[in-house]
XYZ file of C-alpha atoms in Angstrom:
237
model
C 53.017 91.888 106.798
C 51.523 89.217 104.740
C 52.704 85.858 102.500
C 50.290 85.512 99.520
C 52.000 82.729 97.320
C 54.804 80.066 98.349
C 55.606 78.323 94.949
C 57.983 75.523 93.576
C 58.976 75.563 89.782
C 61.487 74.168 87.106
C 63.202 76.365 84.764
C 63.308 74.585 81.614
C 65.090 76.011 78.901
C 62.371 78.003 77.768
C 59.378 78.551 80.139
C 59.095 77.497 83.802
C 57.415 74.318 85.091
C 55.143 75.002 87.976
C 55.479 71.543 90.319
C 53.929 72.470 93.195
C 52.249 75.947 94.912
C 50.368 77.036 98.082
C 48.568 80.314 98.244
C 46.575 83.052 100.680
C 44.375 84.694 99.053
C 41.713 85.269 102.076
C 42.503 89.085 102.318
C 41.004 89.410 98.964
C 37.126 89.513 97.911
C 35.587 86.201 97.076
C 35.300 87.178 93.479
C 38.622 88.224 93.374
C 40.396 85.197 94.211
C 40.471 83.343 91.304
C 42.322 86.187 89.200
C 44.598 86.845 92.028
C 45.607 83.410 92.090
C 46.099 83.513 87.912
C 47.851 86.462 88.392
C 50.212 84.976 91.007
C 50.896 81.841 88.928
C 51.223 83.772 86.006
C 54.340 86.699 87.801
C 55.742 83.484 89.615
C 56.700 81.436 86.052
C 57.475 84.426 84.183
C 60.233 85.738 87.111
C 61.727 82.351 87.002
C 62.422 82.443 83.348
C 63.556 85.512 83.313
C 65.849 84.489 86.299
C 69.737 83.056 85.889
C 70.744 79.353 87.641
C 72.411 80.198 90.776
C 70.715 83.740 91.404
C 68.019 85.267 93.790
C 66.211 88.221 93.490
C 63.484 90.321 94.950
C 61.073 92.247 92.303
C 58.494 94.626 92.778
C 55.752 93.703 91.011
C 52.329 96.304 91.824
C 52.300 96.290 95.181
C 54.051 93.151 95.845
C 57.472 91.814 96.426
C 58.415 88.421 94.551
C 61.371 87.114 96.180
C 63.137 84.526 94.019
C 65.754 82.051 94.109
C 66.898 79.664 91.207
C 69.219 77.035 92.360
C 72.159 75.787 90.023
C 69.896 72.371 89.792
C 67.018 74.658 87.578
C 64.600 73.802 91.037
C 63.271 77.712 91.811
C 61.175 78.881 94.406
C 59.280 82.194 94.339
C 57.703 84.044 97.571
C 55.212 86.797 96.971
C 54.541 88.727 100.023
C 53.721 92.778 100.383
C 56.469 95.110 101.131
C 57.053 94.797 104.727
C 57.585 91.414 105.094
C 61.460 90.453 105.843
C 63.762 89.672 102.687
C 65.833 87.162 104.150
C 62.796 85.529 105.874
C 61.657 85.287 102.525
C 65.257 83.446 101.512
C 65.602 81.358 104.162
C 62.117 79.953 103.613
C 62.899 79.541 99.961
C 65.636 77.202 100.922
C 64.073 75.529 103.286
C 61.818 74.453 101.022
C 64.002 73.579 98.023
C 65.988 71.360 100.003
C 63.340 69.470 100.975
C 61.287 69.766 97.802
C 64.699 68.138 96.465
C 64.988 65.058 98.907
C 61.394 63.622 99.113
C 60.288 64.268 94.711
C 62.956 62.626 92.697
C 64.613 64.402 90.094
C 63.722 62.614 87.197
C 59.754 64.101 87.761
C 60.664 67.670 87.993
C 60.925 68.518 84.172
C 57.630 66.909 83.161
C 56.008 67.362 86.668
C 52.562 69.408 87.982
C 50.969 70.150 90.707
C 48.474 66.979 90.088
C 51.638 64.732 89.523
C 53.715 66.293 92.494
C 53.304 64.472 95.713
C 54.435 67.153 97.909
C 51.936 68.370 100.813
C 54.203 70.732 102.985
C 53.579 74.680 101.077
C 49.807 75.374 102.936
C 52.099 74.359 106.437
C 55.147 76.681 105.392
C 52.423 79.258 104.083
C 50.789 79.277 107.238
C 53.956 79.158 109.999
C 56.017 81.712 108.021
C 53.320 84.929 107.964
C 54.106 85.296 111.502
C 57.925 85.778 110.713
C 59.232 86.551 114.484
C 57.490 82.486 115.237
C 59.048 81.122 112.467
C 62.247 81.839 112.218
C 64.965 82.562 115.377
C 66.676 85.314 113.854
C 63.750 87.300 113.802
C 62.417 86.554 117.481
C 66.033 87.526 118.524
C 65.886 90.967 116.980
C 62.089 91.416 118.077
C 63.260 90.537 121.526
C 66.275 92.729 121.217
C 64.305 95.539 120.196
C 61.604 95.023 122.796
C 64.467 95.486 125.588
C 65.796 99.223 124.096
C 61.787 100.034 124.435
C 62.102 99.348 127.984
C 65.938 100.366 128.401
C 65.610 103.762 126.756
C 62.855 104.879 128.974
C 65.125 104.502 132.004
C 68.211 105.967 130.596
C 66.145 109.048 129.933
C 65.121 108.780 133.756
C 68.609 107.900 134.979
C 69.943 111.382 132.719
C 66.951 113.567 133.902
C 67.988 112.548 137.464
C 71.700 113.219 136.834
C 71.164 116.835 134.981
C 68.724 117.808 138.064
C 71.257 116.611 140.705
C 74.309 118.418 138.875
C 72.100 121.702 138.114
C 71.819 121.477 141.993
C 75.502 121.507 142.895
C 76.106 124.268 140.350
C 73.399 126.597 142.380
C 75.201 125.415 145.645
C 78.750 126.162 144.564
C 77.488 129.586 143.104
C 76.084 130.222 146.582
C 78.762 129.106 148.430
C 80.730 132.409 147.237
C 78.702 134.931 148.845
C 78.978 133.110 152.571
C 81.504 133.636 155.477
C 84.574 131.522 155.141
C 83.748 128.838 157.329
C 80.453 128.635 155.989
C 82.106 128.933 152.188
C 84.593 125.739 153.089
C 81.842 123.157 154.416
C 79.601 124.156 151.163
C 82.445 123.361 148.788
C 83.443 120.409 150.475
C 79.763 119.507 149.900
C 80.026 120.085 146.186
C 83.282 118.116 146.301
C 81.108 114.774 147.761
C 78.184 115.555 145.767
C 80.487 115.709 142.442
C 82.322 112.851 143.145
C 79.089 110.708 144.170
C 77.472 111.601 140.564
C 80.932 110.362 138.684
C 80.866 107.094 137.143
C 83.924 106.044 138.382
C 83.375 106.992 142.332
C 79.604 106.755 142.798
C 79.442 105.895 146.932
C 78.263 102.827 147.917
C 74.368 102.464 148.526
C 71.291 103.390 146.282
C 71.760 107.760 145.323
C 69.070 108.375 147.460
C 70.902 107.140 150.600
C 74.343 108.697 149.324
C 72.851 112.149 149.383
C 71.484 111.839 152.556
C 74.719 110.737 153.940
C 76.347 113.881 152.113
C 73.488 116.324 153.911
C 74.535 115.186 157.189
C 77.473 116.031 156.787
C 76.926 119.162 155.523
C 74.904 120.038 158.816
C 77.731 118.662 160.847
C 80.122 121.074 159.255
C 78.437 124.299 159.209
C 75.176 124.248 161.137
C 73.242 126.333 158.674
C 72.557 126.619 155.252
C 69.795 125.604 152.610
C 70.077 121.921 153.397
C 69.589 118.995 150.435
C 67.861 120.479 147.806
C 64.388 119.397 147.306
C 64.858 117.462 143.631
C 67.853 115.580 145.243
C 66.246 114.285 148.479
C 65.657 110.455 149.088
């Protein structure tokens, strides 16, 4: 994702006063640049004019995005950045900008005001700090954090459920095998399934890491009966 213009304007009554404007236009060939930034100028004024007081916008224009915002005061602001760059980073640098473009150039210079006139030396910073969205503003490193941690989360769940499935695929076998055994034999492997179900719950896992609860629950299984296949060899510690 990529910023290419940050730009400060006044919407006259009929055309748009550019006051002050930054631009990027290193991704471009050197004998491009000057066009680019024509072109730039050029889609910036004409979106504000076309804009109402009191509105933003985002228009595709080629393959850009111009996000725009016109404040009830006639100062606008217009961000031209490619498609993947955030909307409402876009916004919030807008008015970032605005309000301090407001408080340190008087009102009385924007009508008549250029970029010559305009002492205002803070775009090339914004420009610069706000291509790396996920620096610049804390919304965004929240949600790139946030989604960093389901990268690492989901990758464990998916362990944690492959372990589960395994473990209750297991009992199933046992319980199915428990049928075809002498009684006494039949109660101690059901009693086994019993533990082994109630240890894989949620709500009545045993104390201790699983690894050590199934060990405890083989034990007892060889206590009980003496004999039989013993813990099955995907659920041992």
């Amino acid at each position: 994702m990529r910023l290419y213009s940050l730009s400060v304007l006044y919407r006259a009554e009929h055309r748009a006063v550019l006051l002050k404007a930054a631009y990027d236009v290193s991704s471009f060939g050197f004998f491009q640049r000057p066009s680019v930034q024509e072109f730039m100028t050029f889609t910036s004024q004409l979106i504000v004019e076309r804009s109402a007081k009191g509105s933003r916008a985002s228009v595709k224009e080629q393959e850009y995005l111009c996000h725009v915002y016109v404040r009830n005061d006639s100062l606008s602001g217009v961000v031209i950045a490619d498609s993947e760059y955030p909307s409402r980073v876009a916004f919030t640098l807008l008015e970032k900008v605005l309000d301090e473009f407001s408080k340190q150039v008087d009102r009385s210079e924007w009508p008549n005001g250029c970029p010559a006139s305009i002492y205002y030396t803070a775009l090339d910073g914004y420009l610069s700090t706000y291509q790396n969205p996920r620096e610049a503003d804390p919304m965004s490193k929240v949600q790139a954090e946030l989604d960093e941690t389901k990268i690492i989360l989901l990758p464990l769940a998916h362990e944690q459920l492959l372990f589960t499935s395994g473990a209750l695929r297991d009992v199933d076998v046992l319980c199915a095998g428990a049928q075809k055994c002498s009684p006494g034999v039949r109660f101690s492997r059901l009693v086994l399934c019993r533990c082994w179900w109630e240890m894989l719950s949620p709500s009545k896992n045993l104390p201790g890491s699983p690894g050590r609860s199934l060990g405890l629950v083989a034990s007892a299984h060889g206590m009980l009966c003496g004999e039989g296949p013993g813990l099955p060899v995907a659920m041992r510690p």
